Tab-separated table of C-alpha atoms and ligand atoms in Angstrom:
chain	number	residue	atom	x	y	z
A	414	UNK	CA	41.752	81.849	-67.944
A	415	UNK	CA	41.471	79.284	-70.798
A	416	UNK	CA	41.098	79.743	-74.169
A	417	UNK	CA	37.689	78.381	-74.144
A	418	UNK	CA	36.024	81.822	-72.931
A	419	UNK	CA	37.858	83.682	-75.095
A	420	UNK	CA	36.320	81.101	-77.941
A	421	UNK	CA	33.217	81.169	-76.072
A	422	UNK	CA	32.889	84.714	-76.696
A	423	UNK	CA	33.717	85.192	-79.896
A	424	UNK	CA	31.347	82.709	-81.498
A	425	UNK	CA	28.991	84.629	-79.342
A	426	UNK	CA	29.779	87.757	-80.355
A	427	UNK	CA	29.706	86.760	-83.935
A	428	UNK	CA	26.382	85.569	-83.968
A	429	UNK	CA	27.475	82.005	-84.852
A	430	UNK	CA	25.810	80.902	-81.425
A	431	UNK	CA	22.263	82.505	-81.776
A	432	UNK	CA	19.461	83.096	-79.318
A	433	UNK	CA	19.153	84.178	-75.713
A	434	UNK	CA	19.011	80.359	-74.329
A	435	UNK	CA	22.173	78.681	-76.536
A	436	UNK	CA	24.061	81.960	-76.072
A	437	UNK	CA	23.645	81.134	-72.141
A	438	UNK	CA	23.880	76.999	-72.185
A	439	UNK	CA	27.280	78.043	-74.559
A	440	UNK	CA	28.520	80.523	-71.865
A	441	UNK	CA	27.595	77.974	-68.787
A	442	UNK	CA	29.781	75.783	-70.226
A	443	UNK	CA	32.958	77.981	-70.764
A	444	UNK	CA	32.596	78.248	-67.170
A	445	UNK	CA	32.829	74.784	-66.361
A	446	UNK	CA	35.621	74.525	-68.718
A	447	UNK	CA	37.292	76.974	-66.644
A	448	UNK	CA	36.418	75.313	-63.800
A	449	UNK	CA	38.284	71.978	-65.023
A	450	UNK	CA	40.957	73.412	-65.980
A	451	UNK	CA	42.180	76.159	-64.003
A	452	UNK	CA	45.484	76.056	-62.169
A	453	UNK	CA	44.579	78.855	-59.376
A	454	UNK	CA	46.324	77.793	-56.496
A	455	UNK	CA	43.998	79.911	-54.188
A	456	UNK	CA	40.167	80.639	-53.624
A	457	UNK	CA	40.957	84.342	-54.763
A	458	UNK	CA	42.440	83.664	-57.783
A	459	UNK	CA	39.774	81.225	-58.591
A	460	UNK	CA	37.172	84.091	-58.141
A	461	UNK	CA	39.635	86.239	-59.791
A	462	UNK	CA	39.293	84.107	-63.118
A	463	UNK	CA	35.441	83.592	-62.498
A	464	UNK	CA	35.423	87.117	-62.766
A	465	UNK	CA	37.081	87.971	-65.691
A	466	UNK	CA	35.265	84.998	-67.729
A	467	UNK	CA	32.433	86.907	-66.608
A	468	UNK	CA	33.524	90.196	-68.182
A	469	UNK	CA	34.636	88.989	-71.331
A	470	UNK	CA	31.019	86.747	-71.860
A	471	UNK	CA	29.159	89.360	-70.333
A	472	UNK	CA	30.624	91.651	-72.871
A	473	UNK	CA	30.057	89.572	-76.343
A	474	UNK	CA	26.502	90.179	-75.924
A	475	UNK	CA	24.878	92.793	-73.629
A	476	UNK	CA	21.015	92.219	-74.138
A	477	UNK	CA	21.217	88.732	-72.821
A	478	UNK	CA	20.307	88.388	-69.218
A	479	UNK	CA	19.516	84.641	-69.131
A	480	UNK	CA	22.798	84.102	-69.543
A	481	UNK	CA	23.984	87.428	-66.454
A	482	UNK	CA	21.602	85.129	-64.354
A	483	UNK	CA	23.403	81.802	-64.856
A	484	UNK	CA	26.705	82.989	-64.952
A	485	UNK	CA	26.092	85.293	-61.699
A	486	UNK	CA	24.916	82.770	-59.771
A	487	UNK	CA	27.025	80.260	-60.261
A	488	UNK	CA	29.646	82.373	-59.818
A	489	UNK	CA	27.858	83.447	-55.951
A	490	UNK	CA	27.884	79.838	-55.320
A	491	UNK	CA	31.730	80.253	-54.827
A	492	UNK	CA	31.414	83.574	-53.616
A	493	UNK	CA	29.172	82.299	-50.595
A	494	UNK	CA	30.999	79.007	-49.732
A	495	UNK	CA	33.129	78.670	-46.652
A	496	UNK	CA	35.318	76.282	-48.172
A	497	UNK	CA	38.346	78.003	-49.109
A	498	UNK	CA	39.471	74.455	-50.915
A	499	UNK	CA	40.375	74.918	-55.283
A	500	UNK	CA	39.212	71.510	-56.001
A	501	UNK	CA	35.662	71.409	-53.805
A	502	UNK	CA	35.137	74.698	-55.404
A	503	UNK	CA	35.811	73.699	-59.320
A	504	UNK	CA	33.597	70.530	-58.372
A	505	UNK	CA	30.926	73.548	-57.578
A	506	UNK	CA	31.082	75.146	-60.748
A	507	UNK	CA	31.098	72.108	-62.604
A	508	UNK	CA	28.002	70.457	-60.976
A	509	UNK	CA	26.043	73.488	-60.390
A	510	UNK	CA	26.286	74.581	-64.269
A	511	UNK	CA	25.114	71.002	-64.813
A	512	UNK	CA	22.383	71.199	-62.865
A	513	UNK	CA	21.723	75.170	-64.520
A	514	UNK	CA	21.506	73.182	-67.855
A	515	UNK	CA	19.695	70.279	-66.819
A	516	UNK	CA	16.647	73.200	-64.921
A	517	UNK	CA	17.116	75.064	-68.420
A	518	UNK	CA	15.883	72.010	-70.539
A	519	UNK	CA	13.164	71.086	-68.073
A	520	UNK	CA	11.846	74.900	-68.102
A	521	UNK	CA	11.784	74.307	-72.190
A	522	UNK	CA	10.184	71.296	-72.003
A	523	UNK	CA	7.456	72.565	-69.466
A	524	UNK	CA	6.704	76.014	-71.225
A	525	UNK	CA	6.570	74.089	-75.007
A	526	UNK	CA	3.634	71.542	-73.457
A	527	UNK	CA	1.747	74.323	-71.564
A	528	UNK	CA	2.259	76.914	-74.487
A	529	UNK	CA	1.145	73.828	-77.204
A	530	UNK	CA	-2.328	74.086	-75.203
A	531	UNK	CA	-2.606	77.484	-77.033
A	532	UNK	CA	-3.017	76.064	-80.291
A	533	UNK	CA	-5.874	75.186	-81.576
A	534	UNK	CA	-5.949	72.838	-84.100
A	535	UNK	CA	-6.092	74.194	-87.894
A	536	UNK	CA	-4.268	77.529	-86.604
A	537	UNK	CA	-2.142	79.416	-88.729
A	538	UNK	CA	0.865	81.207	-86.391
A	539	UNK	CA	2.889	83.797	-86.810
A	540	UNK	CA	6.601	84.169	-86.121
A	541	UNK	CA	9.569	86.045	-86.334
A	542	UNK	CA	13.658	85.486	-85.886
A	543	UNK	CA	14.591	82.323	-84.226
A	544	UNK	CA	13.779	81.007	-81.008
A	545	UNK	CA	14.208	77.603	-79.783
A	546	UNK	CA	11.830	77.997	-77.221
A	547	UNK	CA	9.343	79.040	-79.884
A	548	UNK	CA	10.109	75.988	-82.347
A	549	UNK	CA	10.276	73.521	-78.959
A	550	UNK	CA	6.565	74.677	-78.621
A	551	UNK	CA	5.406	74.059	-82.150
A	552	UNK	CA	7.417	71.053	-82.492
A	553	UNK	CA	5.219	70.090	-79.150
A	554	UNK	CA	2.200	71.149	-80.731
A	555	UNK	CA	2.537	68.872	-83.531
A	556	UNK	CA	3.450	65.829	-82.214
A	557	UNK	CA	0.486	66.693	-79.567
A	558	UNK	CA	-1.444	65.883	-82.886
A	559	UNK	CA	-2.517	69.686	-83.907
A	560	UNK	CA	-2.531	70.381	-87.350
A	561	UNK	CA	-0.598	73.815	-88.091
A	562	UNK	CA	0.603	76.298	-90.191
A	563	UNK	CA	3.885	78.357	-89.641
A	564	UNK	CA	4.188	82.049	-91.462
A	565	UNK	CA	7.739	83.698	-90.151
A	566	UNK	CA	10.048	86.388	-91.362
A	567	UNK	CA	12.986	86.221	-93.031
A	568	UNK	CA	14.761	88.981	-90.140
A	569	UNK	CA	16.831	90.932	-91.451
A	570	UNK	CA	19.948	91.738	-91.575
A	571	UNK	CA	20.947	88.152	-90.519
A	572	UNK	CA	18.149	85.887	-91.453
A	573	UNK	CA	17.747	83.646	-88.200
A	574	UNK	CA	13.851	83.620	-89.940
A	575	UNK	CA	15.784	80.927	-92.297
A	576	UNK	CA	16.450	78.557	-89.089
A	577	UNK	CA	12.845	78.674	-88.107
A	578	UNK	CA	12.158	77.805	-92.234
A	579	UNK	CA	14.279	74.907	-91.957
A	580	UNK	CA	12.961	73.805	-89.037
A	581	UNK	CA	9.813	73.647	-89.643
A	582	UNK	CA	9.831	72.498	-92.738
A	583	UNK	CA	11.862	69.477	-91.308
A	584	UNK	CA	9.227	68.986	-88.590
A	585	UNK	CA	6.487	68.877	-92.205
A	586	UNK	CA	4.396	71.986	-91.255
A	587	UNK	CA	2.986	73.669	-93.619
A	588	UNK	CA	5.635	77.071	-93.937
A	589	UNK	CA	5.390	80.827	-95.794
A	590	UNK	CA	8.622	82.440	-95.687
A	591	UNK	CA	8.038	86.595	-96.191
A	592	UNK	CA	10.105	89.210	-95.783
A	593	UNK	CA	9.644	91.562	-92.933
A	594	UNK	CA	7.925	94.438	-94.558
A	595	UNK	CA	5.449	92.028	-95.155
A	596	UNK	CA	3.972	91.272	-91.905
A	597	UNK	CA	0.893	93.356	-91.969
A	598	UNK	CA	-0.239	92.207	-95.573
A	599	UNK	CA	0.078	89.123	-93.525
A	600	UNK	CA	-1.158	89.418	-90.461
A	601	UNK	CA	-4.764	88.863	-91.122
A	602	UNK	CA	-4.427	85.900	-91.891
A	603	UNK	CA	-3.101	84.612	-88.750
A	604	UNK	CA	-4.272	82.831	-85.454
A	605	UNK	CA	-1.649	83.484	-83.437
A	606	UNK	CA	1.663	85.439	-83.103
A	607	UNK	CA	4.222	83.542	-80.782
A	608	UNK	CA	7.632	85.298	-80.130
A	609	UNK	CA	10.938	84.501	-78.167
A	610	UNK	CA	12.420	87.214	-75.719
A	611	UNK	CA	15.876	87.841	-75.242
A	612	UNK	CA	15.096	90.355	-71.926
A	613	UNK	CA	11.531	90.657	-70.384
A	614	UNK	CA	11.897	94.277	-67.634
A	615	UNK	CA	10.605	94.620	-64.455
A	616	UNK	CA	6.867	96.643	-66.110
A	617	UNK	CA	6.521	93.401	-68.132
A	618	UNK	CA	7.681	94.822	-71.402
A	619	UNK	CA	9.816	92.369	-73.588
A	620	UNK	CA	13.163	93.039	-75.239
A	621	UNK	CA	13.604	90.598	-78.601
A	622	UNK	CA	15.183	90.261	-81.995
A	623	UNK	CA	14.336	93.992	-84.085
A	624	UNK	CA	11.121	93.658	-85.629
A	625	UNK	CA	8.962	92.204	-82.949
A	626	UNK	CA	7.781	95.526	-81.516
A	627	UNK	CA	6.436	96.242	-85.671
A	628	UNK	CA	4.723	93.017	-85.404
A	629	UNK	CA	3.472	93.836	-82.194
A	630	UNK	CA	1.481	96.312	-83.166
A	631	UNK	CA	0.425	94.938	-86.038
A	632	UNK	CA	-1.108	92.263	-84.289
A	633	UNK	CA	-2.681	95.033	-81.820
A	634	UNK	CA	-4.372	96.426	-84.826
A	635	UNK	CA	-5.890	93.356	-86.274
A	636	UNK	CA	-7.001	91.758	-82.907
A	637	UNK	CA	-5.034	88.663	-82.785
A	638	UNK	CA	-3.331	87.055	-79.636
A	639	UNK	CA	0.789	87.227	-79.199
A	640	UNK	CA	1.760	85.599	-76.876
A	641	UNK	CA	5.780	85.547	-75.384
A	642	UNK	CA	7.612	82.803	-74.694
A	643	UNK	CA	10.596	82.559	-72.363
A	644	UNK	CA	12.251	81.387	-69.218
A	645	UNK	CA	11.832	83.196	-66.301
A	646	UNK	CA	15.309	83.873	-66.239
A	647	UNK	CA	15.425	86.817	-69.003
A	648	UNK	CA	14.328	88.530	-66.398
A	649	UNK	CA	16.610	91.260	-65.796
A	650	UNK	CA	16.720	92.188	-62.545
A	651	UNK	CA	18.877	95.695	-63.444
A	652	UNK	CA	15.163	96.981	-64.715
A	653	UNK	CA	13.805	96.655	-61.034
A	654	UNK	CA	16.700	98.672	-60.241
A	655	UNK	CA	16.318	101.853	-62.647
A	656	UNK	CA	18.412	100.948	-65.359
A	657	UNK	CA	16.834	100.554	-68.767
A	658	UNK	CA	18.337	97.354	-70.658
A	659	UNK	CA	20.540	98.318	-73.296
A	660	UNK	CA	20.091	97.820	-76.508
A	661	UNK	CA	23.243	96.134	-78.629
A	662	UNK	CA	24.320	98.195	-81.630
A	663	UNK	CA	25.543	95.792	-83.894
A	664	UNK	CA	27.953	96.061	-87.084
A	665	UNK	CA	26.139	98.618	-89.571
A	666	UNK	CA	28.410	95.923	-92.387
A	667	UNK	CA	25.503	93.492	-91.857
A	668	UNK	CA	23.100	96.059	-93.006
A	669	UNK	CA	25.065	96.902	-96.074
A	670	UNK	CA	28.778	95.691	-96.772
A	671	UNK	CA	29.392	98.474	-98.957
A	672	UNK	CA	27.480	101.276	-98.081
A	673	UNK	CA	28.561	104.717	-99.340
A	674	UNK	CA	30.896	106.352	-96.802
A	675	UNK	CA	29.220	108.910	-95.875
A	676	UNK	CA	25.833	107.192	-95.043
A	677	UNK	CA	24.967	106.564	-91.776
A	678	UNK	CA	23.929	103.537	-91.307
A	679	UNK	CA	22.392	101.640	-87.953
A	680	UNK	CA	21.862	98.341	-86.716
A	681	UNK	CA	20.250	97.650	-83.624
A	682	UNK	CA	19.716	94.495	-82.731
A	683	UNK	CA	16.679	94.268	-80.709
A	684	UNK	CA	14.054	96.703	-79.922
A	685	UNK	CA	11.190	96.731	-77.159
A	686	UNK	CA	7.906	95.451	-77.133
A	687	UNK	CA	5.410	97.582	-74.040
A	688	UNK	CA	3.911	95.035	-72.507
A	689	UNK	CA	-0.335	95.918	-73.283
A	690	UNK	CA	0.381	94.486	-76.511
A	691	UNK	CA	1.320	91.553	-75.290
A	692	UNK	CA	-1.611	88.534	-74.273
A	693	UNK	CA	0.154	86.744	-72.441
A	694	UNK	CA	3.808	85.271	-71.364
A	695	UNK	CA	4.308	81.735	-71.289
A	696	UNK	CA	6.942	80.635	-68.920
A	697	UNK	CA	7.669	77.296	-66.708
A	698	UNK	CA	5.127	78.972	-63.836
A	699	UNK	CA	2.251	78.820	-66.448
A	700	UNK	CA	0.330	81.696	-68.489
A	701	UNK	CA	0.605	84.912	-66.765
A	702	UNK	CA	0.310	88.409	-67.353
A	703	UNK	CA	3.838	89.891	-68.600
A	704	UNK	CA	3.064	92.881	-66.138
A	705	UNK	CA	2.824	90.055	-63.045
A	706	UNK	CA	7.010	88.854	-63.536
A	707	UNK	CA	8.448	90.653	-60.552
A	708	UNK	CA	6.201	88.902	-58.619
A	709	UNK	CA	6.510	85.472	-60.185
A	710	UNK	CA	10.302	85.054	-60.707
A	711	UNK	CA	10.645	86.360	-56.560
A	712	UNK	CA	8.087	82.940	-55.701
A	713	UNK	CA	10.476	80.889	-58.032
A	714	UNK	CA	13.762	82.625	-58.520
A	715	UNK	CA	14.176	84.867	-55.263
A	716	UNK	CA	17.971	84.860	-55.735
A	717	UNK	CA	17.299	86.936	-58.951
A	718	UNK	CA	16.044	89.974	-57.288
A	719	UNK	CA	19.097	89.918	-54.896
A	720	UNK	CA	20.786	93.813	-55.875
A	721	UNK	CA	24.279	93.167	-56.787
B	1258	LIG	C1	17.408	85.837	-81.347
B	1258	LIG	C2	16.099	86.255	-80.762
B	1258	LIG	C3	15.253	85.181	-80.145
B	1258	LIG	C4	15.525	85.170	-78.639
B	1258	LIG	C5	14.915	83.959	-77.960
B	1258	LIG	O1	18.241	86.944	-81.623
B	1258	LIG	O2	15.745	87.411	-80.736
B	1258	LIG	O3	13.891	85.427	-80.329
B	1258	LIG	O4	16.918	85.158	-78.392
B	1258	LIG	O5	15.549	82.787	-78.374
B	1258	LIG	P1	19.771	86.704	-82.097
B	1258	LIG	P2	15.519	81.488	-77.471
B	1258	LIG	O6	19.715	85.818	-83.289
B	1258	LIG	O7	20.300	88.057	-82.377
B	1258	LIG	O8	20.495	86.033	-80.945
B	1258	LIG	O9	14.071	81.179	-77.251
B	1258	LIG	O10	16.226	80.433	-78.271
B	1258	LIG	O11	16.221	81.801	-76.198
C-alpha cells in the first residue's frame, strides 16, 4: 500500500480536502497512485491492496458515497476481469479512474448550464457551506449574462460558508455573508435557495453539510424554491437496501476547543433534508423530482444498484 492513501486519508479526514466531489476526485486518485506503484506480484494481492485502500478512504469520511461509488467500481473492474496479468490490471485502474474524473467534470459542467436556466436574472440566492457544484452553477449563471446576488452562511463550526464568500466575491457578485442563526431573518428576501448534497437516499431525501435541513424549512415556510444540486452518484445505494446513511460525528474540539469538561458537547456533521421540501434536484439527467432517483440513476448508472 503506498503512502499516498494513507495521505489521502488524512487530509480527508481532516477536512483539509472539503466537499463530497474533491473528497472523491482526491480518493480516485490515491487509487491510481496505488495502481502505479504497487509491487504485488499477483492478481490477489493486487485486490488485496485495492481493498485495504478502500477501507482506510472509506473510513476518513463515512457520509460520502460519491466517492463508495467511484472507488467500488473501479475496484469491480479488476474484480470482473479475466486477465489475471499485474500490469494490464494497474493500466485498468489507472485509465478507468481517468475516465471516472474526466465523466465527473462533464456531469459538473452539464448540471451548472441546466441548473443556470433556473436563474432568473436580478435573483437574489441563497446558500449554505461549500459546494463546488453549487459555485460551478452560479459561476455559469453569470457568465450566461444573469445578473445575481449571493447571500450564504458562514457554517459553523468550520466555516466552508467563507470559500463560497471568496468565491464569489472573486467571480464580482454581489455577496452578504450571515451567520447561520440568521437565515430566516433572511430568507425573505431571497429568490432561490440552491444547496450541494453529500448523500441523496433511495425516498429522495438529501444528506448535506448541518444546517441545510434548518434552511430547508425555512424556505418551506416562506414559499421559495430550493433546489439540490448533485451528481447522480451520491446516490447511495445502501438506502435501497435498508440501511439508513450514517451520519459522521465529528470532533466536539471544533465546536469549542476548551469547553468545560464536563459539558457534553456534539458535532454532527451533516443532517437530513425529507425530500417534500425539496423543488427539485438538478443532476446531469436534467430537473427531476428528488423522490424519482432510484429510477433515474438505474437508466444511467445501473451498476449502482448492483447489492454488494
Ligand atoms: C461540504 C458540503 C457540500 C457537499 C457538496 O461539507 O456539505 O455541500 O459536500 O459539495 P464538508 P460538492 O465541508 O464537511 O465536506 O458539490 O463540492 O460535492
Amino acid at each position: 500500500m503506498t503512502e499516498t492513501v494513507r495521505v489521502t486519508a488524512e487530509r480527508i479526514r481532516k477536512l483539509e480536502v472539503q466537499g463530497a466531489r474533491n473528497v472523491a476526485i482526491a480518493a480516485i486518485k490515491a487509487l491510481q497512485t496505488l495502481a502505479e506503484q504497487t509491487k504485488a506480484k499477483n492478481k490477489t494481492a493486487f485486490l488485496s491492496e485495492l481493498k485495504e485502500a478502500q477501507a482506510m478512504l472509506f473510513a476518513s469520511r463515512e457520509t460520502e458515497p460519491l466517492m463508495r461509488n467511484a472507488i467500488r467500481w473501479i475496484i469491480t473492474q479488476v474484480e470482473d476481469s479475466s486477465t489475471e496479468k499485474v500490469d494490464a490490471l494497474r493500466q485498468m485502474v489507472v485509465s478507468n479512474a481517468s475516465q471516472f474524473l474526466k465523466n465527473l467534470e462533464a456531469s459538473r459542467e452539464r448540471i451548472a448550464e441546466i441548473g443556470a436556466k433556473r436563474i432568473r436574472d436580478g435573483s437574489v440566492i441563497f446558500t449554505h457551506c461549500h459546494s463546488s457544484t453549487v459555485t460551478r452553477l452560479l459561476a455559469r449563471a453569470k457568465k450566461d449574462g444573469k445578473n445575481l446576488k449571493v447571500i450564504c452562511t458562514e457554517t459553523r463550526p468550520a466555516f466552508q460558508g467563507r470559500i463560497t464568500a471568496r468565491e464569489m466575491v472573486e467571480l464580482g457578485v454581489e455577496t452578504t455573508f450571515i451567520v447561520d442563526s440568521a437565515a430566516r431573518s433572511f430568507m425573505g428576501n431571497v429568490d432561490l435557495i440552491i444547496l450541494g448534497a453529500d448523500a441523496i437516499t433511495s425516498e429522495g431525501n438529501v444528506v448535506n453539510k448541518i444546517g441545510t435541513s434548518t434552511i430547508a424549512v425555512l424556505a418551506y415556510e416562506a414559499r421559495k424554491p430550493l433546489y439540490v444540486v448533485s451528481e447522480l452518484l451520491k446516490f447511495d445505494p445502501e438506502t435501497l437496501y435498508g440501511e439508513y446513511e450514517k451520519i459522521e460525528q465529528r470532533n466536539p474540539r471544533e465546536v469549542w476547543k476548551e469547553a468545560p469538561e464536563k459539558l457534553g458537547v456534539k458535532n454532527p456533521a451533516f443532517d437530513v433534508t425529507p425530500s417534500k421540501y425539496i423543488h427539485g434536484l438538478i443532476c446531469e439527467e436534467g430537473v427531476i423530482t428528488p423522490q424519482s432517483i432510484v429510477e433515474v440513476v438505474h437508466r444511467r448508472y445501473p451498476w449502482v444498484l448492483k447489492h454488494t
